[in-house]
PDB file of C-alpha atoms in Angstrom:
ATOM      1  CA  MET J 295     130.680  36.636 104.371  1.00 65.00           C
ATOM      2  CA  ASN J 296     129.533  39.260 106.863  1.00 79.00           C
ATOM      3  CA  ARG J 297     131.964  39.588 109.752  1.00 91.00           C
ATOM      4  CA  GLY J 298     129.927  42.279 111.530  1.00 95.00           C
ATOM      5  CA  LYS J 299     128.343  45.706 111.206  1.00 97.00           C
ATOM      6  CA  ILE J 300     130.457  48.802 111.756  1.00 98.00           C
ATOM      7  CA  LEU J 301     129.304  52.395 112.108  1.00 96.00           C
ATOM      8  CA  LEU J 302     132.084  54.668 110.860  1.00 97.00           C
ATOM      9  CA  ILE J 303     131.906  58.318 111.975  1.00 94.00           C
ATOM     10  CA  ASP J 304     134.340  60.818 110.464  1.00 95.00           C
ATOM     11  CA  ASP J 305     134.260  64.402 109.216  1.00 93.00           C
ATOM     12  CA  LYS J 306     136.469  63.771 106.176  1.00 94.00           C
ATOM     13  CA  GLU J 307     134.809  62.235 103.118  1.00 96.00           C
ATOM     14  CA  GLU J 308     138.076  60.780 101.808  1.00 96.00           C
ATOM     15  CA  ASP J 309     138.816  59.047 105.127  1.00 96.00           C
ATOM     16  CA  LEU J 310     135.273  57.647 105.182  1.00 96.00           C
ATOM     17  CA  ARG J 311     135.596  56.335 101.637  1.00 97.00           C
ATOM     18  CA  VAL J 312     139.012  54.721 102.105  1.00 97.00           C
ATOM     19  CA  THR J 313     138.220  53.174 105.489  1.00 97.00           C
ATOM     20  CA  LYS J 314     134.842  51.884 104.328  1.00 98.00           C
ATOM     21  CA  GLU J 315     136.478  50.302 101.279  1.00 97.00           C
ATOM     22  CA  LEU J 316     139.125  48.575 103.429  1.00 96.00           C
ATOM     23  CA  LEU J 317     136.573  47.226 105.878  1.00 97.00           C
ATOM     24  CA  GLU J 318     134.160  46.034 103.201  1.00 97.00           C
ATOM     25  CA  LYS J 319     136.997  44.167 101.473  1.00 96.00           C
ATOM     26  CA  ALA J 320     137.589  42.414 104.800  1.00 95.00           C
ATOM     27  CA  GLY J 321     133.944  41.298 104.902  1.00 96.00           C
ATOM     28  CA  TYR J 322     132.352  43.892 107.184  1.00 97.00           C
ATOM     29  CA  THR J 323     129.111  45.740 106.543  1.00 97.00           C
ATOM     30  CA  VAL J 324     129.879  49.438 106.955  1.00 98.00           C
ATOM     31  CA  ILE J 325     127.572  52.394 107.262  1.00 96.00           C
ATOM     32  CA  GLU J 326     129.199  55.775 107.422  1.00 96.00           C
ATOM     33  CA  ASN J 327     128.141  59.050 108.960  1.00 94.00           C
ATOM     34  CA  LEU J 328     129.828  62.246 107.779  1.00 94.00           C
ATOM     35  CA  GLY J 329     130.424  64.359 110.871  1.00 89.00           C
ATOM     36  CA  TRP J 330     128.631  64.115 114.167  1.00 87.00           C
ATOM     37  CA  LEU J 331     125.071  65.039 113.176  1.00 87.00           C
ATOM     38  CA  GLY J 332     122.779  62.033 113.208  1.00 88.00           C
ATOM     39  CA  SER J 333     125.299  59.710 114.877  1.00 88.00           C
ATOM     40  CA  THR J 334     123.146  58.877 117.871  1.00 86.00           C
ATOM     41  CA  LYS J 335     120.188  58.045 115.629  1.00 89.00           C
ATOM     42  CA  MET J 336     122.430  55.873 113.437  1.00 90.00           C
ATOM     43  CA  ILE J 337     123.481  53.845 116.473  1.00 90.00           C
ATOM     44  CA  LYS J 338     119.872  53.239 117.456  1.00 89.00           C
ATOM     45  CA  THR J 339     118.651  52.326 113.961  1.00 92.00           C
ATOM     46  CA  PHE J 340     121.694  50.501 112.538  1.00 91.00           C
ATOM     47  CA  LYS J 341     122.579  48.647 115.772  1.00 92.00           C
ATOM     48  CA  PRO J 342     126.255  48.199 114.861  1.00 95.00           C
ATOM     49  CA  ASP J 343     128.554  45.586 116.322  1.00 96.00           C
ATOM     50  CA  LEU J 344     131.214  48.290 116.684  1.00 96.00           C
ATOM     51  CA  VAL J 345     131.530  52.083 116.346  1.00 95.00           C
ATOM     52  CA  LEU J 346     134.712  53.447 114.774  1.00 96.00           C
ATOM     53  CA  LEU J 347     134.817  57.112 115.789  1.00 92.00           C
ATOM     54  CA  ASP J 348     137.125  59.864 114.576  1.00 91.00           C
ATOM     55  CA  VAL J 349     138.260  61.999 117.499  1.00 89.00           C
ATOM     56  CA  ASN J 350     139.450  65.111 115.687  1.00 86.00           C
ATOM     57  CA  MET J 351     136.266  66.631 114.234  1.00 77.00           C
ATOM     58  CA  PRO J 352     135.338  70.319 114.156  1.00 80.00           C
ATOM     59  CA  ALA J 353     132.279  71.638 116.009  1.00 77.00           C
ATOM     60  CA  LEU J 354     131.997  68.515 118.191  1.00 74.00           C
ATOM     61  CA  SER J 355     135.027  66.308 118.766  1.00 77.00           C
ATOM     62  CA  GLY J 356     134.679  62.546 118.818  1.00 80.00           C
ATOM     63  CA  ASP J 357     135.313  62.280 122.537  1.00 78.00           C
ATOM     64  CA  ARG J 358     132.524  64.796 123.233  1.00 77.00           C
ATOM     65  CA  LEU J 359     130.242  63.045 120.755  1.00 80.00           C
ATOM     66  CA  TYR J 360     130.906  59.828 122.649  1.00 82.00           C
ATOM     67  CA  ASP J 361     129.515  61.525 125.770  1.00 80.00           C
ATOM     68  CA  LEU J 362     126.203  61.986 123.909  1.00 75.00           C
ATOM     69  CA  PHE J 363     125.738  58.329 123.014  1.00 80.00           C
ATOM     70  CA  GLU J 364     127.723  56.626 125.783  1.00 80.00           C
ATOM     71  CA  GLN J 365     124.665  55.285 127.633  1.00 79.00           C
ATOM     72  CA  SER J 366     123.225  53.719 124.468  1.00 72.00           C
ATOM     73  CA  VAL J 367     126.399  51.892 123.478  1.00 76.00           C
ATOM     74  CA  ARG J 368     127.151  50.739 127.018  1.00 71.00           C
ATOM     75  CA  ALA J 369     123.608  49.416 127.498  1.00 70.00           C
ATOM     76  CA  ASP J 370     123.807  47.510 124.208  1.00 80.00           C
ATOM     77  CA  GLY J 371     127.406  46.350 124.739  1.00 84.00           C
ATOM     78  CA  ILE J 372     128.630  48.057 121.556  1.00 88.00           C
ATOM     79  CA  PRO J 373     132.397  48.609 121.587  1.00 92.00           C
ATOM     80  CA  VAL J 374     133.644  52.050 120.553  1.00 92.00           C
ATOM     81  CA  ILE J 375     137.115  52.556 119.112  1.00 93.00           C
ATOM     82  CA  PHE J 376     138.634  55.998 118.672  1.00 91.00           C
ATOM     83  CA  TYR J 377     140.142  56.299 115.185  1.00 93.00           C
ATOM     84  CA  SER J 378     142.378  59.283 114.646  1.00 90.00           C
ATOM     85  CA  SER J 379     145.592  60.778 113.377  1.00 87.00           C
ATOM     86  CA  LEU J 380     146.133  62.497 116.729  1.00 85.00           C
ATOM     87  CA  GLU J 381     149.293  61.807 118.698  1.00 86.00           C
ATOM     88  CA  GLU J 382     149.251  58.359 120.303  1.00 87.00           C
ATOM     89  CA  SER J 383     149.767  59.645 123.856  1.00 88.00           C
ATOM     90  CA  LEU J 384     146.688  61.858 123.508  1.00 87.00           C
ATOM     91  CA  LEU J 385     144.636  58.967 122.129  1.00 86.00           C
ATOM     92  CA  LYS J 386     145.693  56.727 125.022  1.00 90.00           C
ATOM     93  CA  ARG J 387     144.689  59.404 127.512  1.00 90.00           C
ATOM     94  CA  LEU J 388     141.280  59.856 125.853  1.00 87.00           C
ATOM     95  CA  VAL J 389     140.669  56.099 125.861  1.00 86.00           C
ATOM     96  CA  LEU J 390     141.354  55.989 129.602  1.00 88.00           C
ATOM     97  CA  GLN J 391     139.271  59.095 130.336  1.00 87.00           C
ATOM     98  CA  LYS J 392     136.246  57.981 128.332  1.00 87.00           C
ATOM     99  CA  GLN J 393     136.677  54.262 128.984  1.00 87.00           C
ATOM    100  CA  VAL J 394     136.171  53.321 125.346  1.00 90.00           C
ATOM    101  CA  ARG J 395     137.504  49.958 124.210  1.00 90.00           C
ATOM    102  CA  ASP J 396     140.550  51.016 122.222  1.00 93.00           C
ATOM    103  CA  TYR J 397     142.111  53.369 119.703  1.00 92.00           C
ATOM    104  CA  ILE J 398     143.603  52.948 116.244  1.00 94.00           C
ATOM    105  CA  ALA J 399     145.904  55.405 114.514  1.00 92.00           C
ATOM    106  CA  LYS J 400     144.654  56.292 111.046  1.00 93.00           C
ATOM    107  CA  GLY J 401     146.771  54.691 108.358  1.00 90.00           C
ATOM    108  CA  ASP J 402     147.629  51.549 110.325  1.00 92.00           C
ATOM    109  CA  VAL J 403     145.675  49.024 108.252  1.00 93.00           C
ATOM    110  CA  PHE J 404     147.071  45.984 110.078  1.00 94.00           C
ATOM    111  CA  LEU J 405     145.892  47.269 113.465  1.00 94.00           C
ATOM    112  CA  LEU J 406     142.595  48.393 111.947  1.00 95.00           C
ATOM    113  CA  TYR J 407     141.794  44.820 110.923  1.00 96.00           C
ATOM    114  CA  LYS J 408     143.258  43.213 114.034  1.00 96.00           C
ATOM    115  CA  LYS J 409     141.574  45.409 116.627  1.00 96.00           C
ATOM    116  CA  ILE J 410     138.183  45.521 114.931  1.00 96.00           C
ATOM    117  CA  SER J 411     138.111  41.750 114.582  1.00 95.00           C
ATOM    118  CA  HIS J 412     139.194  41.311 118.204  1.00 95.00           C
ATOM    119  CA  HIS J 413     136.616  43.705 119.668  1.00 94.00           C
ATOM    120  CA  ILE J 414     133.703  42.411 117.608  1.00 94.00           C
ATOM    121  CA  LYS J 415     134.500  38.812 118.619  1.00 91.00           C
ATOM    122  CA  LYS J 416     134.919  39.852 122.252  1.00 87.00           C
ATOM    123  CA  ALA J 417     131.540  41.631 122.256  1.00 80.00           C
ATOM    124  CA  HIS J 418     129.672  38.510 121.062  1.00 76.00           C
TER     125      HIS J 418
END
């Protein structure tokens, strides 16, 4: 059962592997992108139902990367969720500043499932 397509962008291979495994077990199709390079192209070619984006990446942070592909995801109605181990107050502020759909703290598997399911259903 395919519950939706998710593009997972993170700079840590272990986080990509673990998160992808969790989401695939829940029935999602997941394509991952290590770091920021190629992310915009992945959005255009993969056409995900949701983008799960790490905020704390070197060279180009997730919130700045979002600025690069914001028009594409907004035009296509693709929800973006910031996914990070940053402090919750900082994540909330970034969500408001960038007007992305939501945030999820890394490690909170319950909220990972709940929020992804909610935002994919809401987008369709």
